[in-house]
Amino acid sequence: MKLTLSDHLFVLTGAGVSAESGLATFRGDGGLWRNYRAEEVANIAAWRRDPRLVWEFYSMRRRKALAAKPNPAHVALAEIEQQLGDRFFLCTQNVDSLHEQAGSERVHHIHGELMKTKCDSCAREPFPDESTYDEGTALPKCDCGGTLRVNVVWFGEMVSGMERVAYELQRSTAFVAIGTSGVVEPVASFVRALPHRNTLYIGPEKPANADAFSEYMLGPAAEMVPWLAQTFFTAKDDGS
Ligand code: APR
């Protein structure tokens, strides 16, 4: 992968980048909750059917995310961003805030944010919220009378900010995907929508869309991403 100070770097991250921070991936070991697959609780039909179950699922995820800390992969990405400034863009599928906690600023949460809540009826702005709603607690209501839900994009719902993402994909000269299985659309197709082939996948196993990548670094993100950052910095220092 060619990565220099004059590159426009688009970074895509998935659940794998937070795995070494103790947050289970969706399709790897430990991806099930009460024997439910994420797809079974993270959708509007499940919400209509049983909002309490859905809030218990996200309450569990909020507690886990609050206990998690950024790992060396998150930190290395923030360091690369410091070098590239506006030539860096990080699109994450993750709803945790570990990238921001590591110092990343140019982060777009295409599947929403776990620590924000919105109303399922009115158009009020999503607001920061770490509350959890377990058995026996009343579900949160909005002033409009609607039920409050977590600000996460559920299966079957539109992803957020595609216009900005498409702009960043088109102006990129380098693309790195980290810890994503390459099965969930539209994100899995980003690597095919680029004006270049300067692409790298980082993760312990090849993703489902592996054929679209020019290079792979097969290993855990917390080991591989700092290595990528180091090679980038070394190249920068000797001006190559
Ligand atoms: N470092 C890097 N990658 C890892 C690590 C690690 N330590 N451990 C696991 N992985 C990789 C796995 O090889 C797998 O390819 O992370 C990937 C996680 O894949 P998924 O669980 O499918 O997660 P993701 O691709 O982010 O899911 C996409 O699906 O469930 C929805 O909305 C949810 O954003 C999510 C979307």
mmCIF file of C-alpha atoms and ligand atoms in Angstrom:
data_model
loop_
_atom_site.group_PDB
_atom_site.id
_atom_site.type_symbol
_atom_site.label_atom_id
_atom_site.label_comp_id
_atom_site.label_asym_id
_atom_site.label_seq_id
_atom_site.Cartn_x
_atom_site.Cartn_y
_atom_site.Cartn_z
ATOM 1 C CA MET A 1 0.000 0.000 0.000
ATOM 2 C CA LYS A 2 1.355 3.386 -1.006
ATOM 3 C CA LEU A 3 0.612 5.881 1.766
ATOM 4 C CA THR A 4 2.341 9.259 1.773
ATOM 5 C CA LEU A 5 1.606 12.682 3.211
ATOM 6 C CA SER A 6 0.036 13.743 -0.080
ATOM 7 C CA ASP A 7 -2.479 10.894 -0.065
ATOM 8 C CA HIS A 8 -6.192 11.225 0.699
ATOM 9 C CA LEU A 9 -6.799 8.280 3.018
ATOM 10 C CA PHE A 10 -10.268 6.746 3.452
ATOM 11 C CA VAL A 11 -10.368 4.364 6.424
ATOM 12 C CA LEU A 12 -13.316 1.998 6.933
ATOM 13 C CA THR A 13 -13.625 0.185 10.262
ATOM 14 C CA GLY A 14 -15.887 -2.580 11.523
ATOM 15 C CA ALA A 15 -16.476 -4.511 14.734
ATOM 16 C CA GLY A 16 -13.054 -6.175 14.482
ATOM 17 C CA VAL A 17 -11.229 -2.931 15.340
ATOM 18 C CA SER A 18 -12.983 -2.913 18.734
ATOM 19 C CA ALA A 19 -12.630 -6.661 19.388
ATOM 20 C CA GLU A 20 -9.380 -6.193 21.326
ATOM 21 C CA SER A 21 -11.161 -3.581 23.470
ATOM 22 C CA GLY A 22 -13.452 -6.368 24.657
ATOM 23 C CA LEU A 23 -16.450 -5.656 22.392
ATOM 24 C CA ALA A 24 -17.636 -8.838 20.640
ATOM 25 C CA THR A 25 -17.951 -8.792 16.854
ATOM 26 C CA PHE A 26 -21.328 -9.666 15.276
ATOM 27 C CA ARG A 27 -20.467 -12.701 13.213
ATOM 28 C CA GLY A 28 -17.477 -14.004 15.171
ATOM 29 C CA ASP A 29 -17.448 -16.013 18.417
ATOM 30 C CA GLY A 30 -19.537 -14.386 21.128
ATOM 31 C CA GLY A 31 -21.613 -12.522 18.524
ATOM 32 C CA LEU A 32 -24.884 -13.904 19.893
ATOM 33 C CA TRP A 33 -27.001 -12.240 22.628
ATOM 34 C CA ARG A 34 -29.461 -14.571 24.445
ATOM 35 C CA ASN A 35 -29.113 -16.721 21.327
ATOM 36 C CA TYR A 36 -30.351 -13.846 19.206
ATOM 37 C CA ARG A 37 -28.296 -12.812 16.173
ATOM 38 C CA ALA A 38 -27.880 -9.027 15.909
ATOM 39 C CA GLU A 39 -30.122 -9.066 12.854
ATOM 40 C CA GLU A 40 -32.992 -10.472 14.966
ATOM 41 C CA VAL A 41 -33.061 -7.646 17.502
ATOM 42 C CA ALA A 42 -31.559 -4.758 15.502
ATOM 43 C CA ASN A 43 -34.533 -4.156 13.206
ATOM 44 C CA ILE A 44 -37.749 -2.134 13.158
ATOM 45 C CA ALA A 45 -40.012 -5.241 13.217
ATOM 46 C CA ALA A 46 -38.385 -6.398 16.472
ATOM 47 C CA TRP A 47 -38.825 -2.861 17.860
ATOM 48 C CA ARG A 48 -42.511 -2.801 16.954
ATOM 49 C CA ARG A 49 -42.972 -6.309 18.373
ATOM 50 C CA ASP A 50 -41.023 -5.955 21.615
ATOM 51 C CA PRO A 51 -39.348 -2.568 22.334
ATOM 52 C CA ARG A 52 -38.349 -3.800 25.792
ATOM 53 C CA LEU A 53 -36.294 -6.648 24.331
ATOM 54 C CA VAL A 54 -34.579 -4.221 21.969
ATOM 55 C CA TRP A 55 -33.803 -1.793 24.833
ATOM 56 C CA GLU A 56 -32.429 -4.654 26.944
ATOM 57 C CA PHE A 57 -30.120 -5.576 24.030
ATOM 58 C CA TYR A 58 -28.822 -2.001 23.686
ATOM 59 C CA SER A 59 -28.641 -1.545 27.444
ATOM 60 C CA MET A 60 -26.269 -4.536 27.514
ATOM 61 C CA ARG A 61 -24.245 -2.988 24.683
ATOM 62 C CA ARG A 62 -24.153 0.438 26.410
ATOM 63 C CA ARG A 63 -22.789 -1.128 29.597
ATOM 64 C CA LYS A 64 -20.106 -3.020 27.671
ATOM 65 C CA ALA A 65 -19.145 0.055 25.633
ATOM 66 C CA LEU A 66 -18.879 2.203 28.783
ATOM 67 C CA ALA A 67 -16.390 -0.313 30.207
ATOM 68 C CA ALA A 68 -14.309 -0.510 27.004
ATOM 69 C CA LYS A 69 -11.127 1.470 26.273
ATOM 70 C CA PRO A 70 -9.501 2.294 22.921
ATOM 71 C CA ASN A 71 -6.780 -0.183 21.823
ATOM 72 C CA PRO A 72 -3.523 0.479 19.884
ATOM 73 C CA ALA A 73 -5.402 0.291 16.548
ATOM 74 C CA HIS A 74 -7.679 3.197 17.517
ATOM 75 C CA VAL A 75 -4.671 5.168 18.784
ATOM 76 C CA ALA A 76 -2.604 4.545 15.626
ATOM 77 C CA LEU A 77 -5.454 5.765 13.399
ATOM 78 C CA ALA A 78 -5.700 8.990 15.438
ATOM 79 C CA GLU A 79 -1.939 9.465 14.973
ATOM 80 C CA ILE A 80 -2.177 8.995 11.198
ATOM 81 C CA GLU A 81 -5.038 11.527 11.167
ATOM 82 C CA GLN A 82 -2.836 14.054 12.930
ATOM 83 C CA GLN A 83 -0.343 13.733 10.064
ATOM 84 C CA LEU A 84 -2.851 13.867 7.232
ATOM 85 C CA GLY A 85 -5.366 16.360 8.640
ATOM 86 C CA ASP A 86 -8.242 16.932 6.164
ATOM 87 C CA ARG A 87 -6.759 14.343 3.823
ATOM 88 C CA PHE A 88 -7.978 11.730 6.349
ATOM 89 C CA PHE A 89 -11.553 10.398 6.633
ATOM 90 C CA LEU A 90 -12.725 7.598 8.945
ATOM 91 C CA CYS A 91 -16.028 5.923 8.194
ATOM 92 C CA THR A 92 -16.926 3.484 10.959
ATOM 93 C CA GLN A 93 -19.718 0.941 11.102
ATOM 94 C CA ASN A 94 -19.185 0.815 14.858
ATOM 95 C CA VAL A 95 -21.628 2.535 17.168
ATOM 96 C CA ASP A 96 -19.108 2.786 20.038
ATOM 97 C CA SER A 97 -17.071 5.983 20.580
ATOM 98 C CA LEU A 98 -13.622 4.373 20.891
ATOM 99 C CA HIS A 99 -12.254 6.205 17.825
ATOM 100 C CA GLU A 100 -13.165 9.568 19.339
ATOM 101 C CA GLN A 101 -11.834 8.509 22.765
ATOM 102 C CA ALA A 102 -8.504 7.721 21.028
ATOM 103 C CA GLY A 103 -8.424 11.255 19.577
ATOM 104 C CA SER A 104 -9.917 10.779 16.110
ATOM 105 C CA GLU A 105 -11.924 13.804 14.917
ATOM 106 C CA ARG A 106 -12.863 13.137 11.294
ATOM 107 C CA VAL A 107 -15.134 10.188 12.186
ATOM 108 C CA HIS A 108 -18.440 9.383 10.494
ATOM 109 C CA HIS A 109 -20.726 6.797 12.168
ATOM 110 C CA ILE A 110 -22.566 5.343 9.168
ATOM 111 C CA HIS A 111 -24.599 2.960 11.395
ATOM 112 C CA GLY A 112 -25.321 5.521 14.110
ATOM 113 C CA GLU A 113 -24.148 6.004 17.713
ATOM 114 C CA LEU A 114 -24.927 3.815 20.718
ATOM 115 C CA MET A 115 -24.610 6.619 23.269
ATOM 116 C CA LYS A 116 -27.258 8.749 21.590
ATOM 117 C CA THR A 117 -31.024 8.450 21.766
ATOM 118 C CA LYS A 118 -33.769 9.726 19.464
ATOM 119 C CA CYS A 119 -37.574 9.586 19.229
ATOM 120 C CA ASP A 120 -39.253 6.974 17.054
ATOM 121 C CA SER A 121 -42.058 9.426 16.226
ATOM 122 C CA CYS A 122 -40.865 13.050 16.023
ATOM 123 C CA ALA A 123 -37.816 14.548 14.303
ATOM 124 C CA ARG A 124 -36.042 15.800 17.422
ATOM 125 C CA GLU A 125 -32.257 15.835 17.196
ATOM 126 C CA PRO A 126 -30.552 12.698 18.636
ATOM 127 C CA PHE A 127 -29.129 13.587 22.097
ATOM 128 C CA PRO A 128 -26.280 12.097 24.203
ATOM 129 C CA ASP A 129 -27.635 9.421 26.558
ATOM 130 C CA GLU A 130 -25.970 6.578 28.517
ATOM 131 C CA SER A 131 -29.190 5.375 30.182
ATOM 132 C CA THR A 132 -30.046 1.684 30.315
ATOM 133 C CA TYR A 133 -33.524 0.176 30.472
ATOM 134 C CA ASP A 134 -33.699 -3.313 31.931
ATOM 135 C CA GLU A 135 -36.526 -5.475 33.191
ATOM 136 C CA GLY A 136 -38.880 -3.543 35.481
ATOM 137 C CA THR A 137 -37.922 -0.049 34.318
ATOM 138 C CA ALA A 138 -40.360 2.040 32.287
ATOM 139 C CA LEU A 139 -39.398 2.576 28.670
ATOM 140 C CA PRO A 140 -38.339 6.177 27.948
ATOM 141 C CA LYS A 141 -40.951 8.480 26.442
ATOM 142 C CA CYS A 142 -40.470 11.628 24.368
ATOM 143 C CA ASP A 143 -42.312 14.884 25.137
ATOM 144 C CA CYS A 144 -44.269 14.223 21.926
ATOM 145 C CA GLY A 145 -45.555 10.968 23.431
ATOM 146 C CA GLY A 146 -43.403 8.800 21.156
ATOM 147 C CA THR A 147 -41.047 6.125 22.528
ATOM 148 C CA LEU A 148 -37.360 6.962 22.636
ATOM 149 C CA ARG A 149 -35.008 4.531 20.843
ATOM 150 C CA VAL A 150 -31.262 4.193 20.469
ATOM 151 C CA ASN A 151 -29.721 6.254 17.639
ATOM 152 C CA VAL A 152 -28.488 3.192 15.739
ATOM 153 C CA VAL A 153 -29.284 2.306 12.096
ATOM 154 C CA TRP A 154 -31.211 -0.955 12.118
ATOM 155 C CA PHE A 155 -31.336 -3.562 9.376
ATOM 156 C CA GLY A 156 -33.675 -2.343 6.658
ATOM 157 C CA GLU A 157 -33.101 1.326 7.572
ATOM 158 C CA MET A 158 -31.133 3.869 5.507
ATOM 159 C CA VAL A 159 -27.498 4.379 6.502
ATOM 160 C CA SER A 160 -26.576 7.943 7.418
ATOM 161 C CA GLY A 161 -24.500 10.552 5.566
ATOM 162 C CA MET A 162 -24.023 8.669 2.261
ATOM 163 C CA GLU A 163 -23.493 11.897 0.326
ATOM 164 C CA ARG A 164 -20.428 12.810 2.390
ATOM 165 C CA VAL A 165 -19.154 9.224 2.249
ATOM 166 C CA ALA A 166 -19.491 9.108 -1.556
ATOM 167 C CA TYR A 167 -17.576 12.396 -1.825
ATOM 168 C CA GLU A 168 -14.749 11.061 0.359
ATOM 169 C CA LEU A 169 -14.589 7.767 -1.568
ATOM 170 C CA GLN A 170 -14.222 9.672 -4.846
ATOM 171 C CA ARG A 171 -11.486 11.978 -3.601
ATOM 172 C CA SER A 172 -9.523 9.172 -1.880
ATOM 173 C CA THR A 173 -6.158 7.976 -3.238
ATOM 174 C CA ALA A 174 -5.745 5.252 -0.610
ATOM 175 C CA PHE A 175 -8.366 2.986 1.073
ATOM 176 C CA VAL A 176 -7.858 0.847 4.185
ATOM 177 C CA ALA A 177 -10.565 -1.414 5.640
ATOM 178 C CA ILE A 178 -10.051 -2.854 9.136
ATOM 179 C CA GLY A 179 -11.984 -5.612 10.921
ATOM 180 C CA THR A 180 -15.110 -5.915 8.810
ATOM 181 C CA SER A 181 -16.488 -9.136 7.305
ATOM 182 C CA GLY A 182 -17.541 -7.474 4.046
ATOM 183 C CA VAL A 183 -21.077 -8.889 4.054
ATOM 184 C CA VAL A 184 -23.221 -5.908 5.047
ATOM 185 C CA GLU A 185 -24.247 -3.489 2.290
ATOM 186 C CA PRO A 186 -23.890 -0.758 1.207
ATOM 187 C CA VAL A 187 -20.576 -0.581 3.094
ATOM 188 C CA ALA A 188 -19.209 -3.847 1.676
ATOM 189 C CA SER A 189 -19.283 -2.275 -1.808
ATOM 190 C CA PHE A 190 -17.256 0.844 -0.951
ATOM 191 C CA VAL A 191 -13.986 -0.833 -1.970
ATOM 192 C CA ARG A 192 -15.468 -1.411 -5.432
ATOM 193 C CA ALA A 193 -16.565 2.232 -5.816
ATOM 194 C CA LEU A 194 -13.075 3.807 -5.817
ATOM 195 C CA PRO A 195 -11.200 5.777 -8.529
ATOM 196 C CA HIS A 196 -8.038 3.754 -7.724
ATOM 197 C CA ARG A 197 -6.798 0.270 -6.644
ATOM 198 C CA ASN A 198 -4.580 1.431 -3.750
ATOM 199 C CA THR A 199 -6.496 -0.729 -1.256
ATOM 200 C CA LEU A 200 -5.583 -2.727 1.867
ATOM 201 C CA TYR A 201 -7.568 -5.041 4.175
ATOM 202 C CA ILE A 202 -6.451 -5.578 7.796
ATOM 203 C CA GLY A 203 -7.904 -8.391 9.899
ATOM 204 C CA PRO A 204 -7.162 -11.977 11.049
ATOM 205 C CA GLU A 205 -9.025 -13.520 8.094
ATOM 206 C CA LYS A 206 -9.900 -12.456 4.548
ATOM 207 C CA PRO A 207 -13.337 -10.774 4.291
ATOM 208 C CA ALA A 208 -16.161 -11.942 2.015
ATOM 209 C CA ASN A 209 -15.236 -9.170 -0.493
ATOM 210 C CA ALA A 210 -11.506 -10.067 -0.444
ATOM 211 C CA ASP A 211 -11.332 -10.210 -4.250
ATOM 212 C CA ALA A 212 -11.782 -6.430 -4.361
ATOM 213 C CA PHE A 213 -8.661 -5.665 -2.291
ATOM 214 C CA SER A 214 -5.139 -5.306 -3.717
ATOM 215 C CA GLU A 215 -3.373 -6.168 -0.439
ATOM 216 C CA TYR A 216 -4.044 -7.808 2.957
ATOM 217 C CA MET A 217 -2.349 -7.654 6.339
ATOM 218 C CA LEU A 218 -3.704 -10.768 8.069
ATOM 219 C CA GLY A 219 -3.504 -10.287 11.810
ATOM 220 C CA PRO A 220 -5.189 -8.527 14.739
ATOM 221 C CA ALA A 221 -5.830 -4.792 14.279
ATOM 222 C CA ALA A 222 -4.088 -3.775 17.532
ATOM 223 C CA GLU A 223 -0.870 -5.243 16.099
ATOM 224 C CA MET A 224 -1.241 -4.457 12.399
ATOM 225 C CA VAL A 225 -2.519 -0.861 12.433
ATOM 226 C CA PRO A 226 0.352 0.481 14.610
ATOM 227 C CA TRP A 227 2.668 -1.275 12.143
ATOM 228 C CA LEU A 228 0.995 0.488 9.217
ATOM 229 C CA ALA A 229 1.326 3.813 11.072
ATOM 230 C CA GLN A 230 5.000 3.152 11.744
ATOM 231 C CA THR A 231 5.781 2.384 8.099
ATOM 232 C CA PHE A 232 3.898 5.531 7.112
ATOM 233 C CA PHE A 233 5.809 7.691 9.603
ATOM 234 C CA THR A 234 9.186 6.160 8.673
ATOM 235 C CA ALA A 235 8.469 6.821 4.978
ATOM 236 C CA LYS A 236 7.476 10.392 5.937
ATOM 237 C CA ASP A 237 10.672 11.043 7.896
ATOM 238 C CA ASP A 238 13.003 9.829 5.121
ATOM 239 C CA GLY A 239 10.929 11.861 2.611
ATOM 240 C CA SER A 240 10.145 8.872 0.393
HETATM 241 N N1 APR B 1 -8.657 -7.323 14.540
HETATM 242 C C1 APR B 1 -9.170 -7.077 13.308
HETATM 243 N N2 APR B 1 -10.266 -7.715 12.804
HETATM 244 C C2 APR B 1 -10.849 -8.635 13.597
HETATM 245 C C3 APR B 1 -10.371 -8.953 14.894
HETATM 246 C C4 APR B 1 -9.213 -8.241 15.351
HETATM 247 N N3 APR B 1 -8.687 -8.476 16.556
HETATM 248 N N4 APR B 1 -11.164 -9.940 15.428
HETATM 249 C C5 APR B 1 -12.116 -10.216 14.472
HETATM 250 N N5 APR B 1 -11.912 -9.447 13.380
HETATM 251 C C6 APR B 1 -12.664 -9.426 12.115
HETATM 252 C C7 APR B 1 -13.317 -10.747 11.762
HETATM 253 O O1 APR B 1 -12.422 -11.500 10.959
HETATM 254 C C8 APR B 1 -14.538 -10.301 10.948
HETATM 255 O O2 APR B 1 -14.229 -10.274 9.564
HETATM 256 O O3 APR B 1 -13.715 -8.520 12.284
HETATM 257 C C9 APR B 1 -14.767 -8.853 11.393
HETATM 258 C C10 APR B 1 -16.076 -8.598 12.122
HETATM 259 O O4 APR B 1 -17.123 -8.872 11.251
HETATM 260 P P1 APR B 1 -18.648 -8.640 11.721
HETATM 261 O O5 APR B 1 -18.849 -9.247 13.036
HETATM 262 O O6 APR B 1 -19.488 -9.087 10.579
HETATM 263 O O7 APR B 1 -18.724 -7.064 11.915
HETATM 264 P P2 APR B 1 -18.930 -5.890 10.836
HETATM 265 O O8 APR B 1 -18.325 -6.233 9.520
HETATM 266 O O9 APR B 1 -18.496 -4.634 11.460
HETATM 267 O O10 APR B 1 -20.544 -5.890 10.703
HETATM 268 C C11 APR B 1 -21.121 -4.949 9.859
HETATM 269 O O11 APR B 1 -23.313 -5.592 10.581
HETATM 270 O O12 APR B 1 -24.410 -6.397 12.403
HETATM 271 C C12 APR B 1 -24.254 -5.303 11.595
HETATM 272 O O13 APR B 1 -24.583 -3.003 11.962
HETATM 273 C C13 APR B 1 -23.778 -4.077 12.331
HETATM 274 O O14 APR B 1 -22.026 -2.516 11.773
HETATM 275 C C14 APR B 1 -22.374 -3.877 11.807
HETATM 276 C C15 APR B 1 -22.444 -4.479 10.430
#
